[in-house]
mmCIF file of C-alpha atoms and ligand atoms in Angstrom:
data_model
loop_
_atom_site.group_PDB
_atom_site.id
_atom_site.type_symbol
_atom_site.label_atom_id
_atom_site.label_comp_id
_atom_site.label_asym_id
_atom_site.label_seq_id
_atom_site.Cartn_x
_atom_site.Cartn_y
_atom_site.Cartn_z
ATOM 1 C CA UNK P 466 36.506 111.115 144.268
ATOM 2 C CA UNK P 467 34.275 114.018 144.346
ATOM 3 C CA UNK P 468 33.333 115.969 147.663
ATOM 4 C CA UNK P 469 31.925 118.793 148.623
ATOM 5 C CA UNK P 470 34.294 120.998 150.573
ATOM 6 C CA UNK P 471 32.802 122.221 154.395
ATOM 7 C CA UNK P 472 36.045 123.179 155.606
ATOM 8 C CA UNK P 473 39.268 124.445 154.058
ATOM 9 C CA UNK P 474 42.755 123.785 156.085
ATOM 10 C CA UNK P 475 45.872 125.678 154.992
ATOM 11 C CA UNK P 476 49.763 125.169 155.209
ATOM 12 C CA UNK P 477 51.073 128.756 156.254
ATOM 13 C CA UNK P 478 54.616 129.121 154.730
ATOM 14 C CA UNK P 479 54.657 128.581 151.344
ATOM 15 C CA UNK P 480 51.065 128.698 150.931
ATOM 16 C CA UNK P 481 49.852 131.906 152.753
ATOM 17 C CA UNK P 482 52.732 133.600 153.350
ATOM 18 C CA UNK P 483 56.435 133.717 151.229
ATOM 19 C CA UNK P 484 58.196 132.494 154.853
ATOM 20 C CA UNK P 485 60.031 129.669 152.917
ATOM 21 C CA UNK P 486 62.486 131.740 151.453
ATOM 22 C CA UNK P 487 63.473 132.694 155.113
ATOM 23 C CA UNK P 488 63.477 129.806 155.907
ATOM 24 C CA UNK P 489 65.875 128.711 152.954
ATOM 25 C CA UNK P 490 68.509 131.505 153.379
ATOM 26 C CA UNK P 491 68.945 130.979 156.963
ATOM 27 C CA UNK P 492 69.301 127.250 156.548
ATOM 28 C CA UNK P 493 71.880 128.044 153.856
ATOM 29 C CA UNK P 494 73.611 130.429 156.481
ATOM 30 C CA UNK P 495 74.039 127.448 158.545
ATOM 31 C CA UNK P 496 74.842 125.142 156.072
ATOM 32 C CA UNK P 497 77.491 127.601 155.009
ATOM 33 C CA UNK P 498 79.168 128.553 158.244
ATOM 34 C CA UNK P 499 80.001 124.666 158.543
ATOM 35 C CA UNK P 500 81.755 124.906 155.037
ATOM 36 C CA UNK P 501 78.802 122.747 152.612
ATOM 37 C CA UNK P 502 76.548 124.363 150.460
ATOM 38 C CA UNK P 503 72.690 123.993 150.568
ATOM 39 C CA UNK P 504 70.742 124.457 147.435
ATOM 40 C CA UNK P 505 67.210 125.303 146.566
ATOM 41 C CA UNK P 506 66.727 121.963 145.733
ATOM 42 C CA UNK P 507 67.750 120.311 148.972
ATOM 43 C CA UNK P 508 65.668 123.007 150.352
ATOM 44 C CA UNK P 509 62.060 121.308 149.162
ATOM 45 C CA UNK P 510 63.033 118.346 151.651
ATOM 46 C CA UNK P 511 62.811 120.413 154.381
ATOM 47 C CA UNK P 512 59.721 122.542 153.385
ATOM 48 C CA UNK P 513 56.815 121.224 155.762
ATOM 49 C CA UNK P 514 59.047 118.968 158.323
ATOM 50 C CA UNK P 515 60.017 120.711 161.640
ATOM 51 C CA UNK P 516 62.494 122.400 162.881
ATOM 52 C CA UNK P 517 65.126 119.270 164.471
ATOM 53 C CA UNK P 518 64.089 117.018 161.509
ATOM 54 C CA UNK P 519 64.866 119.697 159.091
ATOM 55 C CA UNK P 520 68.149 120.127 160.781
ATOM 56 C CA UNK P 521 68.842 115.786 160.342
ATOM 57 C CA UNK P 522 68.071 116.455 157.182
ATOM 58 C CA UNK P 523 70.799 119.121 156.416
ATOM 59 C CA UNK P 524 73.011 117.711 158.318
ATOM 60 C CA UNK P 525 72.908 114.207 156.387
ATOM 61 C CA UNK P 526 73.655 117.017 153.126
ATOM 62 C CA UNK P 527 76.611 117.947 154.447
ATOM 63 C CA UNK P 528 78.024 114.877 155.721
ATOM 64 C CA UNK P 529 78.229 115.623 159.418
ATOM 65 C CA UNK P 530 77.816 113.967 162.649
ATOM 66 C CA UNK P 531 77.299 116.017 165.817
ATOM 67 C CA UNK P 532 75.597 115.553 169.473
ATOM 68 C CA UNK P 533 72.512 116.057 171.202
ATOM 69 C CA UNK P 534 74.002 119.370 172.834
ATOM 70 C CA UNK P 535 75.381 120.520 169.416
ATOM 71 C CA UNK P 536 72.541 120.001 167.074
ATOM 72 C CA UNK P 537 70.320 122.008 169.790
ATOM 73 C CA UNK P 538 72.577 124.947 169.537
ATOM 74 C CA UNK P 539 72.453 124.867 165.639
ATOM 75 C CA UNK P 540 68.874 124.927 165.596
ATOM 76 C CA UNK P 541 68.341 127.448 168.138
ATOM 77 C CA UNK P 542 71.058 129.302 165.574
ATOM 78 C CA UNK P 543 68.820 128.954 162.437
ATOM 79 C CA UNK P 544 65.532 129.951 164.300
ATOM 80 C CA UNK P 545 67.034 132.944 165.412
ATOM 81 C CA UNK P 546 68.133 134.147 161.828
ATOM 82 C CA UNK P 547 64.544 133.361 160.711
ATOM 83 C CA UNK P 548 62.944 135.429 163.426
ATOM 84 C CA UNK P 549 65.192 138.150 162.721
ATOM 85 C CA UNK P 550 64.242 138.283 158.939
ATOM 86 C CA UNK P 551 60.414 137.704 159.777
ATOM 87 C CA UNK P 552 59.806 140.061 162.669
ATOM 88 C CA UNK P 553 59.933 142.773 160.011
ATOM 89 C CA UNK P 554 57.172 141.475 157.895
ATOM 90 C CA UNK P 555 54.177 142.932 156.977
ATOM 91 C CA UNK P 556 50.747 141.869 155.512
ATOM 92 C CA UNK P 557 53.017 142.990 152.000
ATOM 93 C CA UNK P 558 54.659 139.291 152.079
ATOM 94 C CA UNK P 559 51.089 137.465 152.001
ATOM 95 C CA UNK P 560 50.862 135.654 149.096
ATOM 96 C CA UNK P 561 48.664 136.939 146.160
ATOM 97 C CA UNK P 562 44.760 135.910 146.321
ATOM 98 C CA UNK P 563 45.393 134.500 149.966
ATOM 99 C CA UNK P 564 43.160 137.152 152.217
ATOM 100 C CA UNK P 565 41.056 137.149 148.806
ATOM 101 C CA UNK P 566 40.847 133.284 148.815
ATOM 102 C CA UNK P 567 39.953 132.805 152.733
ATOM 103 C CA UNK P 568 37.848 135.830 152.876
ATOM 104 C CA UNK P 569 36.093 133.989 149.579
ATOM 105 C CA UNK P 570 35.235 130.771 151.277
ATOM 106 C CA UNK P 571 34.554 131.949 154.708
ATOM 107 C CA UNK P 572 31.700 134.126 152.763
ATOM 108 C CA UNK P 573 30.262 130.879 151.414
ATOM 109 C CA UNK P 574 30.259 129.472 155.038
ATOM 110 C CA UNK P 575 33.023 127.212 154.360
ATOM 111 C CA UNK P 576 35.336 126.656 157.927
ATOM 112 C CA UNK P 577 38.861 127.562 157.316
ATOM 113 C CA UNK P 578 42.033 126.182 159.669
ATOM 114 C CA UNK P 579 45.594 127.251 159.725
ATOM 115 C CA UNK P 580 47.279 123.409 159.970
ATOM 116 C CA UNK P 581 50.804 124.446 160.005
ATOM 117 C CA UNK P 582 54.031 122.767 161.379
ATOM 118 C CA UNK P 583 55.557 126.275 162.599
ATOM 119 C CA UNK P 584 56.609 127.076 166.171
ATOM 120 C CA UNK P 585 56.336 130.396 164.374
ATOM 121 C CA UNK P 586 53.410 130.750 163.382
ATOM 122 C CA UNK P 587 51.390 133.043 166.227
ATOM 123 C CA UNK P 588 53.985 135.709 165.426
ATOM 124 C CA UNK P 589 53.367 135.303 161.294
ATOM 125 C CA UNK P 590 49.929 135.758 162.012
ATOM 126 C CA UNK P 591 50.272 139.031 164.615
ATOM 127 C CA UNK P 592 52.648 140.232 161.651
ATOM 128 C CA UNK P 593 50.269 139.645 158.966
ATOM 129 C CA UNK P 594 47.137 140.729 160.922
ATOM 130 C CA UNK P 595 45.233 137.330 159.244
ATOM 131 C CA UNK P 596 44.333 135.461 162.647
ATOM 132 C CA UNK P 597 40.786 135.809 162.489
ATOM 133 C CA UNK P 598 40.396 134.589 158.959
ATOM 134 C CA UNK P 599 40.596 131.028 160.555
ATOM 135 C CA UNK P 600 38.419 129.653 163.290
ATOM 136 C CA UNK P 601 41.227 127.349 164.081
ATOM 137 C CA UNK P 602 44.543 127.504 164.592
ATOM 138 C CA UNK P 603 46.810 124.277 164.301
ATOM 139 C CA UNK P 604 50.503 124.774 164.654
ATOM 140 C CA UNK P 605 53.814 123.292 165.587
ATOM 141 C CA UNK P 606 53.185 124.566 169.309
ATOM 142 C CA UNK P 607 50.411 122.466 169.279
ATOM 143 C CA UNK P 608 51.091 118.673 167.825
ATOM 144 C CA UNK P 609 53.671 116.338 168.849
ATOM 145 C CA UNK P 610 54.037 114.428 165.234
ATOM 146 C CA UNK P 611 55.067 116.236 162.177
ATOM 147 C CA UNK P 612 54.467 116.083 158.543
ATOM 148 C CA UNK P 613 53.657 113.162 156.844
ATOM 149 C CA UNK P 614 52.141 112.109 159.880
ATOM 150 C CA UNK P 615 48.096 113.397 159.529
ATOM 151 C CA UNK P 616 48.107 114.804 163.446
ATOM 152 C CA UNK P 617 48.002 118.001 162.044
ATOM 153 C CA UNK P 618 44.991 118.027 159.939
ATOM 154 C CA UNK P 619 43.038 115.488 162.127
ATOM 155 C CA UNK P 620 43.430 117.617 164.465
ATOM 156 C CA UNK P 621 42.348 121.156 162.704
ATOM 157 C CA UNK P 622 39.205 118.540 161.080
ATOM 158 C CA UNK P 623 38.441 117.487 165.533
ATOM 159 C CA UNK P 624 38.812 121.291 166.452
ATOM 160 C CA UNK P 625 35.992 122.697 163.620
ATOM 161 C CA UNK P 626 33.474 119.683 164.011
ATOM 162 C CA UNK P 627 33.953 118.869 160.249
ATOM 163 C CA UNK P 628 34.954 114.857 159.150
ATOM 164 C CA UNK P 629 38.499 114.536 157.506
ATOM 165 C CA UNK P 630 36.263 113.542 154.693
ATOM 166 C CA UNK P 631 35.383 116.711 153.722
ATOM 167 C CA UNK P 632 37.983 118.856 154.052
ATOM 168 C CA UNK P 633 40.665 119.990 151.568
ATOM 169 C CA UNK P 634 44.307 120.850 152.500
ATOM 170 C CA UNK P 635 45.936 123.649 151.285
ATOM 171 C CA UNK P 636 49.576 122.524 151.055
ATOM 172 C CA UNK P 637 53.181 123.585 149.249
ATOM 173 C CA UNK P 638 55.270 120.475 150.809
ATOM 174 C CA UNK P 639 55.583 116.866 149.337
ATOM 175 C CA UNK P 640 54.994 116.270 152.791
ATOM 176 C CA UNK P 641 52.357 118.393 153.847
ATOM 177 C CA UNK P 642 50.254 116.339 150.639
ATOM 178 C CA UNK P 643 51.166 113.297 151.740
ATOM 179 C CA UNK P 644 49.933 114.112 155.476
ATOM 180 C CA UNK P 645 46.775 115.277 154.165
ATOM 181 C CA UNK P 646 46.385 111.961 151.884
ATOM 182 C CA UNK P 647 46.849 109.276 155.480
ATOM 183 C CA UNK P 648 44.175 111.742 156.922
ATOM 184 C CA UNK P 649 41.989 110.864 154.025
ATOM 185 C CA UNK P 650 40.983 114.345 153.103
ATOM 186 C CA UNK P 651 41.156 116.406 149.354
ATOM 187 C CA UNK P 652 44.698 117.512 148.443
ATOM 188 C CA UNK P 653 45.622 120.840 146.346
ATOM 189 C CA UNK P 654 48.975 121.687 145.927
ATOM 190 C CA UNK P 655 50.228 125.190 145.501
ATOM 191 C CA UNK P 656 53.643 125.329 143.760
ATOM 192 C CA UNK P 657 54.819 122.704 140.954
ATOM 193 C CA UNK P 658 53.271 119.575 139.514
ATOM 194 C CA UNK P 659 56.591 118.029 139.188
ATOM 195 C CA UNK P 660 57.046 117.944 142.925
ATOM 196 C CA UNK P 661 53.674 117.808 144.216
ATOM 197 C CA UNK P 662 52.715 114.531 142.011
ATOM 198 C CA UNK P 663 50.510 113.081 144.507
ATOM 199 C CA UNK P 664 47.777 115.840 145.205
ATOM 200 C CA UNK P 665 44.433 115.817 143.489
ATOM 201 C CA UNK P 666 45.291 118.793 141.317
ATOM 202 C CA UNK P 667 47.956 121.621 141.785
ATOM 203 C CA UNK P 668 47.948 125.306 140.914
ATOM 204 C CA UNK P 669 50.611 128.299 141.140
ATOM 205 C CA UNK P 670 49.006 129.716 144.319
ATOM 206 C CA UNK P 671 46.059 130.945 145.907
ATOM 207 C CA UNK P 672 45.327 133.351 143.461
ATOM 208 C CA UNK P 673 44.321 130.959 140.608
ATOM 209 C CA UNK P 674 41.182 129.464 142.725
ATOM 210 C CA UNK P 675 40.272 133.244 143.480
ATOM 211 C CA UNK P 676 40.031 133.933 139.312
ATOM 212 C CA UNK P 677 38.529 130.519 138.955
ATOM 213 C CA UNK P 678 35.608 130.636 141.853
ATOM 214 C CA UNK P 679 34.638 134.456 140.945
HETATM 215 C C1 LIG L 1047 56.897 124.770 158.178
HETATM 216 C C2 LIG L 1047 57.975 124.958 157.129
HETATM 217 C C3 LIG L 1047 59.227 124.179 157.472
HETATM 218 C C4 LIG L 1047 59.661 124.491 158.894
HETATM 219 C C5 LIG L 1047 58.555 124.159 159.864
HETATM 220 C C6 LIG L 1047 58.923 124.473 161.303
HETATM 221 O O1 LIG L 1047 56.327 123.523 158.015
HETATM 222 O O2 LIG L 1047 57.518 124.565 155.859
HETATM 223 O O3 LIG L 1047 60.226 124.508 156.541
HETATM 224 O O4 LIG L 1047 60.833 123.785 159.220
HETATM 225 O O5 LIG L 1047 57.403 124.890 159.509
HETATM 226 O O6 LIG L 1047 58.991 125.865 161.441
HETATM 227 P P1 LIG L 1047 59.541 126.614 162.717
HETATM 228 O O7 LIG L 1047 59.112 128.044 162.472
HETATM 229 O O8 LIG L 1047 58.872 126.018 163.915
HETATM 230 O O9 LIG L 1047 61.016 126.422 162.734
HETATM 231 MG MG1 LIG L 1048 54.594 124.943 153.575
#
């Protein structure tokens, strides 16, 4: 299908900013302190699903079964490791052709949303000093279902005016793609066609569509 793109929605970590290797090392911290290991490999199953269900998920890896009380604690754990590594980061950790890329379409009058899953994500953005290079902000402070559900998106498509139709999704996550797909809107994947096999077309990052739309 062919459309013409009025409004651009992008996945934050992973896409606009290198968070998910935070994210990896201090779910491997946790993994680690409760004697399993967690590889980069288990790690693209959590990449776009929130915080609690990421935490199912790892905890299903290593074989364990704990409470309510106990699996609160261990996330509260991991999200204070990641906010200690990514209070110190600067616009430096953006990914290459990102400002370039959103700065590019906003100058074509194209809308651009942030549609991320991160409870995180207001203090990325005052980090990486990119807030107003998106007239609307989507994140995990926001939406009650997560990734694959569309909630997201639908909602960043509601908040610009634009139909699901014709907008794009920016996304790194198997389910970030398949989130955008239910909401019936134009899927490129950044990161590898192996594990993004069901978005319209994939490329290494940002900075690809910024040589290719000069
Ligand atoms: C993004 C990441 C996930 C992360 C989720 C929640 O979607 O890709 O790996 O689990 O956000 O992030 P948070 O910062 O709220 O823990
Ligand atoms: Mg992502």
């Amino acid at each position: 299908m062919i459309r013409e793109m009025r409004a651009a929605i992008f996945d934050l970590d992973g896409v606009i900013v290198d968070t998910a290797k935070y994210h990896y090392l201090a779910w491997k911290r946790l993994a680690k302190e409760h004697g399993f290991d967690f590889t980069e490999l288990d790690n693209e199953r959590l990449k776009g699903v929130s915080r609690m269900q990421s935490l199912e998920i790892l905890l299903e890896i290593g074989g364990l079964t704990v409470d309510e009380a106990a699996r609160a604690e261990m996330a509260a754990q991991k999200n204070g490791w990641y906010i200690d590594y990514i209070r110190n980061m600067d616009a430096s950790e953006l990914l290459p052709g990102a400002t370039e890329y959103l700065q590019r379409l906003r100058a074509r009058g194209i809308k651009t949303a942030l549609g991320s899953a991160s409870k995180n994500a207001p203090l990325i953005l005052d980090r990486l000093g990119i807030a107003a290079l998106f007239d609307v902000i989507v994140d995990g402070n926001k939406v009650s279902k997560v990734k694959p559900d569309p909630e997201v998106f639908l909602r960043g498509a509601e908040e610009l005016g634009i139909p699901p139709a014709s907008c794009v999704v920016f996304e790194d996550a198997e389910a970030g793609i398949e989130a955008a797909r239910r909401a019936g809107m134009g899927t490129v994947g950044i990161g590898s066609p192996e594990i993004l096999r069901k978005a319209d077309i994939v490329v290494p990052g940002l900075f690809e569509l910024v040589l290719v739309s000069a």
